[in-house]
PDB file of C-alpha atoms and ligand atoms in Angstrom:
ATOM      1  CA  MET A  29      -0.061  -0.048   0.032  1.00 50.00           C
ATOM      2  CA  SER A  30       0.848   2.979  -1.068  1.00 57.00           C
ATOM      3  CA  ARG A  31       1.695   5.542   2.248  1.00 74.00           C
ATOM      4  CA  ARG A  32      -1.043   8.855   2.228  1.00 89.00           C
ATOM      5  CA  ARG A  33       0.513  11.841   1.967  1.00 97.00           C
ATOM      6  CA  GLN A  34      -0.106  13.847   5.746  1.00 98.00           C
ATOM      7  CA  ILE A  35      -2.714  17.377   4.113  1.00 97.00           C
ATOM      8  CA  TYR A  36      -2.828  19.098   7.494  1.00 97.00           C
ATOM      9  CA  GLU A  37      -1.543  18.087  11.194  1.00 97.00           C
ATOM     10  CA  GLY A  38      -4.123  20.264  13.623  1.00 95.00           C
ATOM     11  CA  LYS A  39      -4.502  19.884  17.270  1.00 95.00           C
ATOM     12  CA  ALA A  40      -7.279  17.038  17.825  1.00 98.00           C
ATOM     13  CA  LYS A  41      -6.297  15.271  14.218  1.00 98.00           C
ATOM     14  CA  ILE A  42      -4.522  14.845  10.788  1.00 98.00           C
ATOM     15  CA  LEU A  43      -6.273  15.160   7.604  1.00 98.00           C
ATOM     16  CA  TYR A  44      -4.909  12.928   4.946  1.00 98.00           C
ATOM     17  CA  GLU A  45      -5.159  12.743   1.110  1.00 98.00           C
ATOM     18  CA  GLY A  46      -8.176  10.865   0.134  1.00 98.00           C
ATOM     19  CA  PRO A  47      -8.781   7.816  -2.106  1.00 97.00           C
ATOM     20  CA  GLU A  48     -10.515   9.452  -4.281  1.00 97.00           C
ATOM     21  CA  PRO A  49      -9.849  13.966  -5.317  1.00 96.00           C
ATOM     22  CA  GLY A  50     -12.340  15.553  -3.722  1.00 96.00           C
ATOM     23  CA  THR A  51     -12.287  13.077  -1.068  1.00 98.00           C
ATOM     24  CA  ILE A  52      -9.905  13.915   2.107  1.00 98.00           C
ATOM     25  CA  ILE A  53      -9.040  11.282   5.949  1.00 98.00           C
ATOM     26  CA  GLN A  54      -9.704  12.629   9.485  1.00 98.00           C
ATOM     27  CA  TYR A  55      -7.533  10.990  11.480  1.00 98.00           C
ATOM     28  CA  PHE A  56      -8.637  11.917  15.313  1.00 98.00           C
ATOM     29  CA  LYS A  57      -5.602  11.813  17.550  1.00 98.00           C
ATOM     30  CA  ASP A  58      -5.821  11.804  21.624  1.00 98.00           C
ATOM     31  CA  ASP A  59      -3.539  14.649  21.996  1.00 98.00           C
ATOM     32  CA  ALA A  60      -5.928  17.098  24.126  1.00 97.00           C
ATOM     33  CA  THR A  61      -4.538  20.984  24.180  1.00 96.00           C
ATOM     34  CA  ALA A  62      -6.640  24.634  25.775  1.00 96.00           C
ATOM     35  CA  PHE A  63      -6.556  28.186  25.922  1.00 93.00           C
ATOM     36  CA  ASN A  64      -5.146  28.378  22.673  1.00 89.00           C
ATOM     37  CA  ALA A  65      -2.589  25.280  22.800  1.00 91.00           C
ATOM     38  CA  GLN A  66      -1.458  26.393  25.639  1.00 94.00           C
ATOM     39  CA  LYS A  67      -1.595  23.686  27.943  1.00 97.00           C
ATOM     40  CA  LYS A  68      -1.503  19.922  26.020  1.00 97.00           C
ATOM     41  CA  GLY A  69      -1.884  16.827  27.030  1.00 97.00           C
ATOM     42  CA  THR A  70      -3.243  13.259  26.615  1.00 97.00           C
ATOM     43  CA  ILE A  71      -6.476  11.822  26.468  1.00 97.00           C
ATOM     44  CA  GLN A  72      -6.427   7.418  26.016  1.00 97.00           C
ATOM     45  CA  GLY A  73      -8.535   6.266  23.646  1.00 97.00           C
ATOM     46  CA  LYS A  74     -10.663   9.904  22.966  1.00 98.00           C
ATOM     47  CA  GLY A  75      -9.643   9.987  18.543  1.00 98.00           C
ATOM     48  CA  VAL A  76     -12.257   6.707  18.763  1.00 98.00           C
ATOM     49  CA  ILE A  77     -14.742   8.218  20.677  1.00 98.00           C
ATOM     50  CA  ASN A  78     -14.839  11.033  19.338  1.00 98.00           C
ATOM     51  CA  ASN A  79     -14.229   8.774  15.820  1.00 98.00           C
ATOM     52  CA  ARG A  80     -17.948   7.293  16.903  1.00 98.00           C
ATOM     53  CA  ILE A  81     -19.635  10.378  18.255  1.00 98.00           C
ATOM     54  CA  SER A  82     -18.562  12.217  15.078  1.00 98.00           C
ATOM     55  CA  GLU A  83     -20.016   9.415  13.162  1.00 98.00           C
ATOM     56  CA  TYR A  84     -22.816   8.918  15.048  1.00 98.00           C
ATOM     57  CA  VAL A  85     -24.065  13.223  15.480  1.00 98.00           C
ATOM     58  CA  PHE A  86     -23.799  13.997  11.484  1.00 98.00           C
ATOM     59  CA  THR A  87     -25.409  10.614  10.558  1.00 98.00           C
ATOM     60  CA  ARG A  88     -28.260  12.271  12.600  1.00 98.00           C
ATOM     61  CA  LEU A  89     -28.176  15.579  10.720  1.00 98.00           C
ATOM     62  CA  SER A  90     -27.695  14.363   7.873  1.00 98.00           C
ATOM     63  CA  HIS A  91     -31.572  12.338   7.947  1.00 98.00           C
ATOM     64  CA  ILE A  92     -32.935  16.114   9.259  1.00 98.00           C
ATOM     65  CA  GLY A  93     -31.464  17.609   6.821  1.00 98.00           C
ATOM     66  CA  ILE A  94     -28.412  18.876   7.960  1.00 98.00           C
ATOM     67  CA  PRO A  95     -25.860  18.910   4.191  1.00 98.00           C
ATOM     68  CA  THR A  96     -22.431  18.198   6.369  1.00 98.00           C
ATOM     69  CA  HIS A  97     -19.057  16.966   4.737  1.00 98.00           C
ATOM     70  CA  PHE A  98     -19.457  12.539   6.124  1.00 98.00           C
ATOM     71  CA  ILE A  99     -19.128   9.818   3.787  1.00 98.00           C
ATOM     72  CA  LYS A 100     -18.369   7.370   6.070  1.00 98.00           C
ATOM     73  CA  ARG A 101     -16.417   6.355   9.182  1.00 98.00           C
ATOM     74  CA  LEU A 102     -13.552   3.186   7.343  1.00 98.00           C
ATOM     75  CA  ASN A 103     -11.247   2.255  10.889  1.00 98.00           C
ATOM     76  CA  MET A 104     -11.603   3.156  14.503  1.00 98.00           C
ATOM     77  CA  ARG A 105      -9.635   6.103  14.322  1.00 98.00           C
ATOM     78  CA  GLU A 106     -10.183   7.294  10.781  1.00 98.00           C
ATOM     79  CA  GLN A 107     -13.234   9.302   8.417  1.00 98.00           C
ATOM     80  CA  LEU A 108     -13.333   9.701   4.793  1.00 98.00           C
ATOM     81  CA  VAL A 109     -15.071  13.514   4.575  1.00 98.00           C
ATOM     82  CA  ARG A 110     -15.334  15.706   1.024  1.00 98.00           C
ATOM     83  CA  GLN A 111     -12.943  18.104   0.852  1.00 97.00           C
ATOM     84  CA  VAL A 112     -13.189  21.434   1.534  1.00 97.00           C
ATOM     85  CA  GLU A 113     -12.873  25.070   1.874  1.00 97.00           C
ATOM     86  CA  ILE A 114     -13.148  25.520   5.164  1.00 98.00           C
ATOM     87  CA  VAL A 115     -14.468  28.739   6.407  1.00 98.00           C
ATOM     88  CA  PRO A 116     -12.289  30.715   8.253  1.00 98.00           C
ATOM     89  CA  ILE A 117     -14.405  31.410  11.465  1.00 98.00           C
ATOM     90  CA  GLU A 118     -15.991  29.339  14.847  1.00 98.00           C
ATOM     91  CA  VAL A 119     -19.444  28.950  14.886  1.00 99.00           C
ATOM     92  CA  LEU A 120     -20.020  29.047  18.967  1.00 99.00           C
ATOM     93  CA  VAL A 121     -23.531  28.594  19.853  1.00 99.00           C
ATOM     94  CA  ARG A 122     -24.826  28.956  23.065  1.00 99.00           C
ATOM     95  CA  ASN A 123     -27.609  27.993  25.199  1.00 99.00           C
ATOM     96  CA  VAL A 124     -26.022  28.269  29.173  1.00 99.00           C
ATOM     97  CA  ALA A 125     -23.744  31.349  30.136  1.00 98.00           C
ATOM     98  CA  ALA A 126     -20.110  29.200  30.143  1.00 98.00           C
ATOM     99  CA  GLY A 127     -16.988  29.594  30.088  1.00 98.00           C
ATOM    100  CA  SER A 128     -15.434  33.093  27.452  1.00 97.00           C
ATOM    101  CA  LEU A 129     -19.259  34.136  28.283  1.00 98.00           C
ATOM    102  CA  SER A 130     -19.183  33.636  31.667  1.00 98.00           C
ATOM    103  CA  LYS A 131     -15.233  35.163  32.544  1.00 97.00           C
ATOM    104  CA  ARG A 132     -15.894  38.673  29.447  1.00 97.00           C
ATOM    105  CA  LEU A 133     -19.160  39.067  30.758  1.00 98.00           C
ATOM    106  CA  GLY A 134     -19.375  38.272  34.163  1.00 98.00           C
ATOM    107  CA  ILE A 135     -22.588  35.839  33.972  1.00 98.00           C
ATOM    108  CA  PRO A 136     -22.256  33.220  36.540  1.00 98.00           C
ATOM    109  CA  GLU A 137     -22.065  29.095  34.998  1.00 98.00           C
ATOM    110  CA  GLY A 138     -25.219  27.911  34.452  1.00 98.00           C
ATOM    111  CA  GLU A 139     -27.426  30.228  33.777  1.00 98.00           C
ATOM    112  CA  PRO A 140     -30.117  29.569  30.538  1.00 98.00           C
ATOM    113  CA  LEU A 141     -29.751  32.537  28.508  1.00 98.00           C
ATOM    114  CA  PRO A 142     -32.821  34.374  27.458  1.00 98.00           C
ATOM    115  CA  HIS A 143     -32.621  32.460  24.166  1.00 98.00           C
ATOM    116  CA  THR A 144     -30.199  30.740  21.998  1.00 98.00           C
ATOM    117  CA  LEU A 145     -26.472  32.775  20.843  1.00 98.00           C
ATOM    118  CA  ILE A 146     -24.865  32.843  18.122  1.00 98.00           C
ATOM    119  CA  GLN A 147     -21.777  34.011  18.044  1.00 98.00           C
ATOM    120  CA  TYR A 148     -18.310  33.872  15.870  1.00 99.00           C
ATOM    121  CA  CYS A 149     -14.718  33.339  15.729  1.00 98.00           C
ATOM    122  CA  PHE A 150     -11.957  34.451  13.942  1.00 98.00           C
ATOM    123  CA  LYS A 151      -9.940  30.772  12.997  1.00 98.00           C
ATOM    124  CA  ASP A 152      -6.280  32.195  14.177  1.00 97.00           C
ATOM    125  CA  ASP A 153      -4.169  30.656  16.650  1.00 94.00           C
ATOM    126  CA  ALA A 154      -1.661  33.415  16.711  1.00 95.00           C
ATOM    127  CA  LEU A 155      -4.404  35.859  17.463  1.00 97.00           C
ATOM    128  CA  GLY A 156      -5.712  33.248  20.400  1.00 95.00           C
ATOM    129  CA  ASP A 157      -9.322  32.885  17.823  1.00 97.00           C
ATOM    130  CA  PRO A 158     -10.879  36.777  18.541  1.00 98.00           C
ATOM    131  CA  LEU A 159     -14.556  36.516  18.824  1.00 98.00           C
ATOM    132  CA  ILE A 160     -15.580  39.548  15.562  1.00 98.00           C
ATOM    133  CA  SER A 161     -18.405  40.349  14.486  1.00 98.00           C
ATOM    134  CA  GLU A 162     -20.312  39.822  11.287  1.00 98.00           C
ATOM    135  CA  GLU A 163     -19.786  43.393   9.774  1.00 98.00           C
ATOM    136  CA  GLU A 164     -16.092  42.466  10.505  1.00 98.00           C
ATOM    137  CA  ILE A 165     -16.867  38.596   8.632  1.00 98.00           C
ATOM    138  CA  ALA A 166     -18.778  40.757   6.058  1.00 98.00           C
ATOM    139  CA  CYS A 167     -16.092  43.976   5.684  1.00 98.00           C
ATOM    140  CA  PHE A 168     -13.385  41.665   5.400  1.00 98.00           C
ATOM    141  CA  GLY A 169     -14.683  39.318   3.496  1.00 98.00           C
ATOM    142  CA  TRP A 170     -13.923  35.995   5.492  1.00 98.00           C
ATOM    143  CA  ALA A 171     -17.695  34.788   3.711  1.00 98.00           C
ATOM    144  CA  THR A 172     -20.455  36.635   2.224  1.00 98.00           C
ATOM    145  CA  ASN A 173     -23.666  38.305   3.666  1.00 97.00           C
ATOM    146  CA  GLU A 174     -26.386  34.944   1.881  1.00 97.00           C
ATOM    147  CA  GLU A 175     -23.369  31.836   3.382  1.00 98.00           C
ATOM    148  CA  MET A 176     -23.641  33.951   7.105  1.00 98.00           C
ATOM    149  CA  GLN A 177     -27.126  33.816   6.512  1.00 98.00           C
ATOM    150  CA  ASP A 178     -26.745  29.143   5.629  1.00 98.00           C
ATOM    151  CA  ILE A 179     -24.760  29.431   8.443  1.00 98.00           C
ATOM    152  CA  SER A 180     -26.673  30.931  11.082  1.00 98.00           C
ATOM    153  CA  SER A 181     -29.574  28.642   9.924  1.00 98.00           C
ATOM    154  CA  MET A 182     -27.994  25.441  10.980  1.00 98.00           C
ATOM    155  CA  ALA A 183     -26.633  26.859  13.071  1.00 99.00           C
ATOM    156  CA  ILE A 184     -29.325  27.217  15.129  1.00 98.00           C
ATOM    157  CA  ARG A 185     -31.334  23.807  12.994  1.00 98.00           C
ATOM    158  CA  ILE A 186     -28.641  21.686  14.266  1.00 99.00           C
ATOM    159  CA  ASN A 187     -28.716  23.535  18.381  1.00 99.00           C
ATOM    160  CA  ASP A 188     -31.950  22.500  17.709  1.00 98.00           C
ATOM    161  CA  PHE A 189     -31.740  18.987  16.384  1.00 98.00           C
ATOM    162  CA  LEU A 190     -28.791  17.484  19.658  1.00 99.00           C
ATOM    163  CA  SER A 191     -30.286  19.620  22.201  1.00 98.00           C
ATOM    164  CA  GLY A 192     -33.692  17.306  22.523  1.00 98.00           C
ATOM    165  CA  MET A 193     -30.555  13.742  21.149  1.00 98.00           C
ATOM    166  CA  PHE A 194     -28.518  14.720  24.549  1.00 99.00           C
ATOM    167  CA  ALA A 195     -31.568  16.003  26.338  1.00 98.00           C
ATOM    168  CA  ALA A 196     -33.342  12.262  25.334  1.00 98.00           C
ATOM    169  CA  VAL A 197     -30.300  10.332  27.647  1.00 98.00           C
ATOM    170  CA  ASN A 198     -29.951  13.004  30.107  1.00 98.00           C
ATOM    171  CA  ILE A 199     -27.216  15.312  29.286  1.00 98.00           C
ATOM    172  CA  ARG A 200     -27.957  19.288  29.167  1.00 98.00           C
ATOM    173  CA  LEU A 201     -25.710  20.588  25.917  1.00 99.00           C
ATOM    174  CA  ILE A 202     -24.932  24.134  27.101  1.00 99.00           C
ATOM    175  CA  ASP A 203     -22.909  24.941  24.292  1.00 99.00           C
ATOM    176  CA  PHE A 204     -20.875  24.052  21.491  1.00 99.00           C
ATOM    177  CA  LYS A 205     -18.748  25.226  18.475  1.00 98.00           C
ATOM    178  CA  LEU A 206     -19.047  24.096  14.762  1.00 99.00           C
ATOM    179  CA  GLU A 207     -16.977  25.020  11.742  1.00 98.00           C
ATOM    180  CA  PHE A 208     -18.046  25.067   8.140  1.00 98.00           C
ATOM    181  CA  GLY A 209     -16.708  24.835   4.363  1.00 98.00           C
ATOM    182  CA  ARG A 210     -17.864  25.006   1.167  1.00 98.00           C
ATOM    183  CA  LEU A 211     -18.052  22.798  -1.055  1.00 97.00           C
ATOM    184  CA  TRP A 212     -17.089  23.811  -4.233  1.00 92.00           C
ATOM    185  CA  ASP A 213     -19.594  22.189  -7.597  1.00 88.00           C
ATOM    186  CA  GLY A 214     -17.517  24.095 -10.670  1.00 89.00           C
ATOM    187  CA  ASP A 215     -18.299  27.755 -10.260  1.00 91.00           C
ATOM    188  CA  TYR A 216     -21.305  27.612  -7.403  1.00 92.00           C
ATOM    189  CA  ASN A 217     -20.634  26.965  -3.865  1.00 93.00           C
ATOM    190  CA  ARG A 218     -22.356  25.356  -1.232  1.00 97.00           C
ATOM    191  CA  ILE A 219     -22.211  25.452   2.819  1.00 98.00           C
ATOM    192  CA  ILE A 220     -21.839  22.212   4.308  1.00 98.00           C
ATOM    193  CA  LEU A 221     -21.002  21.501   8.050  1.00 98.00           C
ATOM    194  CA  ALA A 222     -17.367  20.588   8.195  1.00 98.00           C
ATOM    195  CA  ASP A 223     -14.999  19.552  10.954  1.00 98.00           C
ATOM    196  CA  GLU A 224     -16.268  17.348  14.361  1.00 98.00           C
ATOM    197  CA  ILE A 225     -19.082  16.814  16.940  1.00 98.00           C
ATOM    198  CA  SER A 226     -17.844  15.780  19.619  1.00 98.00           C
ATOM    199  CA  PRO A 227     -16.696  15.982  23.665  1.00 98.00           C
ATOM    200  CA  ASP A 228     -13.864  17.798  22.759  1.00 98.00           C
ATOM    201  CA  GLY A 229     -16.169  21.086  21.035  1.00 98.00           C
ATOM    202  CA  CYS A 230     -19.578  21.265  23.621  1.00 98.00           C
ATOM    203  CA  ARG A 231     -20.130  20.986  26.594  1.00 98.00           C
ATOM    204  CA  LEU A 232     -22.103  18.703  27.825  1.00 98.00           C
ATOM    205  CA  TRP A 233     -23.608  19.014  31.338  1.00 98.00           C
ATOM    206  CA  ASP A 234     -24.938  15.771  33.216  1.00 98.00           C
ATOM    207  CA  MET A 235     -29.039  17.404  33.083  1.00 98.00           C
ATOM    208  CA  THR A 236     -29.630  15.453  37.418  1.00 98.00           C
ATOM    209  CA  THR A 237     -25.647  15.824  39.329  1.00 98.00           C
ATOM    210  CA  GLY A 238     -24.300  19.014  36.512  1.00 98.00           C
ATOM    211  CA  GLU A 239     -21.333  16.688  36.346  1.00 98.00           C
ATOM    212  CA  LYS A 240     -19.069  18.031  34.197  1.00 98.00           C
ATOM    213  CA  LEU A 241     -19.240  15.245  31.179  1.00 98.00           C
ATOM    214  CA  ASP A 242     -16.919  17.690  28.738  1.00 98.00           C
ATOM    215  CA  LYS A 243     -13.369  18.911  27.737  1.00 98.00           C
ATOM    216  CA  ASP A 244     -13.214  21.389  30.858  1.00 98.00           C
ATOM    217  CA  ARG A 245     -12.098  17.827  32.935  1.00 98.00           C
ATOM    218  CA  PHE A 246      -9.216  18.500  31.088  1.00 97.00           C
ATOM    219  CA  ARG A 247      -9.505  22.074  31.244  1.00 97.00           C
ATOM    220  CA  ARG A 248      -9.701  22.866  33.654  1.00 97.00           C
ATOM    221  CA  ASP A 249      -7.583  19.622  35.572  1.00 97.00           C
ATOM    222  CA  LEU A 250     -10.799  17.872  37.144  1.00 97.00           C
ATOM    223  CA  GLY A 251      -9.500  14.210  35.783  1.00 97.00           C
ATOM    224  CA  GLY A 252     -11.893  11.425  34.598  1.00 97.00           C
ATOM    225  CA  GLU A 253     -11.967  13.291  31.000  1.00 97.00           C
ATOM    226  CA  GLU A 254     -11.629   9.979  30.300  1.00 97.00           C
ATOM    227  CA  GLU A 255     -14.180   8.109  31.672  1.00 98.00           C
ATOM    228  CA  ALA A 256     -16.267  11.485  30.608  1.00 98.00           C
ATOM    229  CA  TYR A 257     -16.201  10.953  26.804  1.00 98.00           C
ATOM    230  CA  GLN A 258     -17.126   7.325  27.347  1.00 98.00           C
ATOM    231  CA  GLU A 259     -19.725   7.990  28.646  1.00 98.00           C
ATOM    232  CA  VAL A 260     -21.191  10.018  26.104  1.00 98.00           C
ATOM    233  CA  ALA A 261     -20.720   7.473  24.101  1.00 98.00           C
ATOM    234  CA  ARG A 262     -22.038   4.143  26.441  1.00 98.00           C
ATOM    235  CA  ARG A 263     -25.181   7.253  27.032  1.00 98.00           C
ATOM    236  CA  LEU A 264     -26.031   7.489  22.843  1.00 98.00           C
ATOM    237  CA  GLY A 265     -25.213   3.777  22.513  1.00 98.00           C
ATOM    238  CA  LEU A 266     -22.290   4.127  20.728  1.00 98.00           C
ATOM    239  CA  LEU A 267     -20.602   1.677  23.261  1.00 91.00           C
ATOM    240  CA  ASP A 268     -22.352  -1.791  22.946  1.00 69.00           C
ATOM    241  CA  SER A 269     -21.706  -2.125  18.557  1.00 53.00           C
ATOM    242  CA  ASP A 270     -19.749  -5.036  17.626  1.00 48.00           C
ATOM    243  CA  ASN A 271     -17.760  -2.501  15.702  1.00 46.00           C
ATOM    244  CA  GLY A 272     -17.548   0.541  17.425  1.00 49.00           C
ATOM    245  CA  PRO A 273     -14.509   1.929  20.017  1.00 53.00           C
ATOM    246  CA  SER A 274     -16.235  -1.460  22.759  1.00 50.00           C
ATOM    247  CA  GLU A 275     -13.236  -3.542  21.937  1.00 45.00           C
ATOM    248  CA  VAL A 276     -11.239  -1.063  23.295  1.00 46.00           C
ATOM    249  CA  LEU A 277     -12.468  -0.009  25.883  1.00 51.00           C
ATOM    250  CA  ASP A 278     -12.567  -0.317  29.337  1.00 47.00           C
ATOM    251  CA  LEU A 279     -17.031  -0.734  29.792  1.00 41.00           C
ATOM    252  CA  SER A 280     -15.873   0.025  34.510  1.00 44.00           C
ATOM    253  CA  ALA A 281     -15.245   3.303  33.071  1.00 46.00           C
ATOM    254  CA  HIS A 282     -18.723   5.321  33.442  1.00 45.00           C
ATOM    255  CA  ARG A 283     -19.164   3.223  36.572  1.00 44.00           C
ATOM    256  CA  LYS A 284     -15.614   5.108  37.706  1.00 49.00           C
ATOM    257  CA  LEU A 285     -16.984   7.875  36.689  1.00 51.00           C
ATOM    258  CA  ARG A 286     -20.478   7.377  39.094  1.00 47.00           C
ATOM    259  CA  GLY A 287     -17.299   6.519  41.823  1.00 46.00           C
ATOM    260  CA  LYS A 288     -19.119   2.941  42.055  1.00 39.00           C
TER     261      LYS A 288
HETATM  262  N1  UDP B 953     -14.767  26.036  21.565  1.00 67.00           N
HETATM  263  C1  UDP B 953     -13.972  24.638  21.027  1.00 67.00           C
HETATM  264  N2  UDP B 953     -12.500  25.508  19.996  1.00 67.00           N
HETATM  265  C2  UDP B 953     -12.830  27.281  19.989  1.00 67.00           C
HETATM  266  C3  UDP B 953     -12.918  27.661  20.629  1.00 67.00           C
HETATM  267  C4  UDP B 953     -13.733  26.919  21.735  1.00 67.00           C
HETATM  268  O1  UDP B 953     -14.506  23.979  20.611  1.00 67.00           O
HETATM  269  O2  UDP B 953     -11.611  27.022  19.658  1.00 67.00           O
HETATM  270  C5  UDP B 953     -15.880  25.233  22.168  1.00 67.00           C
HETATM  271  C6  UDP B 953     -16.440  25.633  23.917  1.00 67.00           C
HETATM  272  O3  UDP B 953     -15.708  23.309  23.730  1.00 67.00           O
HETATM  273  C7  UDP B 953     -16.381  25.678  24.035  1.00 67.00           C
HETATM  274  C8  UDP B 953     -17.510  26.131  23.399  1.00 67.00           C
HETATM  275  O4  UDP B 953     -16.979  26.267  21.775  1.00 67.00           O
HETATM  276  O5  UDP B 953     -17.781  24.368  24.179  1.00 67.00           O
HETATM  277  C9  UDP B 953     -17.749  27.848  23.909  1.00 67.00           C
HETATM  278  O6  UDP B 953     -16.393  28.087  23.745  1.00 67.00           O
HETATM  279  P1  UDP B 953     -16.149  29.061  25.216  1.00 67.00           P
HETATM  280  O7  UDP B 953     -15.968  30.847  24.067  1.00 67.00           O
HETATM  281  O8  UDP B 953     -16.627  28.918  25.857  1.00 67.00           O
HETATM  282  O9  UDP B 953     -14.818  28.327  25.291  1.00 67.00           O
HETATM  283  P2  UDP B 953     -13.413  28.896  26.055  1.00 67.00           P
HETATM  284  O10 UDP B 953     -12.516  29.239  25.884  1.00 67.00           O
HETATM  285  O11 UDP B 953     -14.168  28.662  27.427  1.00 67.00           O
HETATM  286  O12 UDP B 953     -12.701  27.251  26.466  1.00 67.00           O
END
């Protein structure tokens, strides 16, 4: 087998050239970073779980008509996706105050927001992904007004769907990050959902206990990050299937998380 060409290595994923033109392979690593990569570490088994969770979420979203880059999962750590031109904007969707919003505006973490808030950050590590306005997006041409319409309406639909999906397994979707890409077809392009959706880019709290089941366990040195990611996968019913990650993961982990 010929060696695949690596296109890009990010903080949590490596991208390789796919088997067909216009395709890419996303390889999910166990590496974790926080605070603009000032904090680095590993979450054992994270890549396997995020690959599986993201496959599940993107597949469910495609069933409600959200166009995504996902084609199929190839193995435990890799998925085949469509090559897109990433829009250089991180889309943050918030239902409950937490993280940078709480810090910036002094709103206590856990306070429900009067309505869902969509915020945009400019994807630039050197600048620390600064918050940007829609006026700035239009002014500097990072996305057209039409593209922003598509992005914001998809973000709201995704939030509604995911809030219900997680609520059904007793998880509160506090906030999350989305990335979109342009899929070119001749001279035209359309916006589709790209990147991943996993506990790396979402805040997920147990609805009963408020326990954090996401990357804040790593960011805030709370411990139990492996178990938290597994617990999310387990609740979504992803750990028990024959071809799921169960073979390599300790199924007793969710009991440890609860101290049982
Ligand atoms: N988020 C992310 N990547 C980023 C910034 C934010 O995945 O580069 C996610 C984060 O996990 C959270 C949501 O977006 O679920 C809102 O992030 P916030 O700005 O509060 O991030 P913080 O600075 O607290 O990590």
